[in-house]
Amino acid sequence: SAVAVQEGDWIAPSSANKLVSPIKDIVEASKEGKKNFQIQCAICHGEEGKGDGIAGMGLNPRPADLTSSKVQKQSDGALFWKLTNGRPPMASYSGIFAAMQRWQLIAYIRTLSNKK
């Protein structure tokens, strides 16, 4: 899978934008996503998703600020692709979270956009 990297940007392939979340109840999904975020993601991305987690400080590239417009303007499919495939230093989460759990994480990440 080819990944375009430009000046540190991580861009999912355009085909990823066709992936559509099967989630119907966004509120419930985001609650479940938050639980998994706190367990697995906050250590690097920070408790509020701002990319300031303790384990992320020494990483290159640094963890993304999930509250940023740069992340929030990406399609759900692009975020799903990134969670599924990973890119060093971020792991692939396809073996850690089932597909539905990854969609729930995205539902939660969407709630972070207004936490500036």
Coordinates of C-alpha atoms in Angstrom, one line a residue:
S1 CA 0.0 0.0 0.0
A2 CA 1.6 3.2 -1.2
V3 CA 1.4 6.1 1.3
A4 CA 2.1 9.6 0.1
V5 CA 4.3 11.4 2.5
Q6 CA 4.9 15.1 1.9
E7 CA 6.8 17.2 4.5
G8 CA 5.7 14.9 7.3
D9 CA 2.1 14.7 6.2
W10 CA 0.4 11.3 6.3
I11 CA -2.1 11.0 3.5
A12 CA -4.3 8.0 3.2
P13 CA -4.9 6.8 -0.4
S14 CA -7.9 8.4 -2.1
S15 CA -9.7 5.0 -2.1
A16 CA -9.9 5.2 1.7
N17 CA -12.3 8.1 1.4
K18 CA -14.9 5.6 0.0
L19 CA -15.0 3.7 3.3
V20 CA -18.1 4.6 5.2
S21 CA -18.8 4.1 8.9
P22 CA -21.5 1.5 9.6
I23 CA -22.3 3.2 12.9
K24 CA -25.9 4.4 13.4
D25 CA -25.8 5.6 17.0
I26 CA -22.9 8.1 17.1
V27 CA -23.4 9.1 20.7
E28 CA -23.1 5.5 22.0
A29 CA -20.3 4.7 19.6
S30 CA -18.3 7.7 20.8
K31 CA -18.7 6.6 24.4
E32 CA -17.3 3.2 23.5
G33 CA -14.6 4.8 21.5
K34 CA -13.6 7.0 24.4
K35 CA -13.0 4.0 26.6
N36 CA -10.7 2.4 24.1
F37 CA -9.0 5.7 23.4
Q38 CA -8.2 6.2 27.1
I39 CA -6.8 2.6 27.3
Q40 CA -4.7 2.5 24.1
C41 CA -4.3 6.0 22.5
A42 CA -4.1 8.7 25.2
I43 CA -0.6 7.5 26.2
C44 CA 0.7 9.1 23.0
H45 CA -2.1 11.4 21.7
G46 CA -2.9 12.8 25.2
E47 CA -6.0 12.7 27.3
E48 CA -7.7 15.3 25.2
G49 CA -6.2 14.1 21.9
K50 CA -3.9 17.1 21.5
G51 CA -0.8 15.0 20.6
D52 CA 0.8 15.7 24.0
G53 CA 0.7 12.3 25.6
I54 CA 3.7 11.3 27.8
A55 CA 4.8 8.4 25.6
G56 CA 4.5 10.5 22.4
M57 CA 7.0 13.1 23.4
G58 CA 10.0 11.3 22.0
L59 CA 8.4 10.0 18.9
N60 CA 9.2 11.1 15.4
P61 CA 6.9 12.1 13.9
R62 CA 5.1 13.3 17.0
P63 CA 1.5 12.0 17.5
A64 CA -1.1 14.0 15.6
D65 CA -3.2 16.7 17.4
L66 CA -6.6 15.0 16.9
T67 CA -8.4 18.2 17.7
S68 CA -6.7 20.0 14.8
S69 CA -8.6 20.9 11.6
K70 CA -5.8 19.0 9.7
V71 CA -7.1 15.8 11.3
Q72 CA -10.8 16.7 11.6
K73 CA -11.2 17.6 7.9
Q74 CA -10.0 14.1 6.9
S75 CA -12.8 11.6 5.9
D76 CA -13.9 8.9 8.3
G77 CA -12.6 6.5 5.8
A78 CA -9.1 8.1 5.8
L79 CA -8.9 7.9 9.6
F80 CA -10.1 4.3 9.5
W81 CA -7.4 3.4 7.0
K82 CA -4.8 5.0 9.2
L83 CA -6.0 3.2 12.3
T84 CA -6.0 -0.1 10.3
N85 CA -2.6 0.3 8.6
G86 CA -0.6 2.4 11.0
R87 CA 2.7 4.1 10.2
P88 CA 5.8 4.0 12.4
P89 CA 5.9 5.0 15.1
M90 CA 2.1 4.4 15.3
A91 CA 1.1 0.7 15.2
S92 CA -1.5 -0.8 13.0
Y93 CA -4.6 -1.4 15.2
S94 CA -6.3 -4.0 13.0
G95 CA -5.1 -6.7 15.3
I96 CA -5.9 -4.8 18.5
F97 CA -9.3 -3.4 17.7
A98 CA -12.1 -5.0 15.7
A99 CA -13.3 -3.0 12.7
M100 CA -16.4 -1.7 14.7
Q101 CA -14.1 -0.6 17.6
R102 CA -12.0 1.4 15.1
W103 CA -15.1 3.1 13.8
Q104 CA -16.1 3.8 17.4
L105 CA -12.7 5.4 18.0
I106 CA -13.3 7.7 15.0
A107 CA -16.7 8.6 16.4
Y108 CA -14.9 9.6 19.6
I109 CA -12.1 11.5 17.7
R110 CA -14.9 13.6 16.0
T111 CA -16.0 14.8 19.5
L112 CA -12.5 16.2 20.1
S113 CA -12.9 18.9 17.4
N114 CA -14.5 21.3 19.8
K115 CA -12.1 20.8 22.6
K116 CA -9.7 23.6 21.8

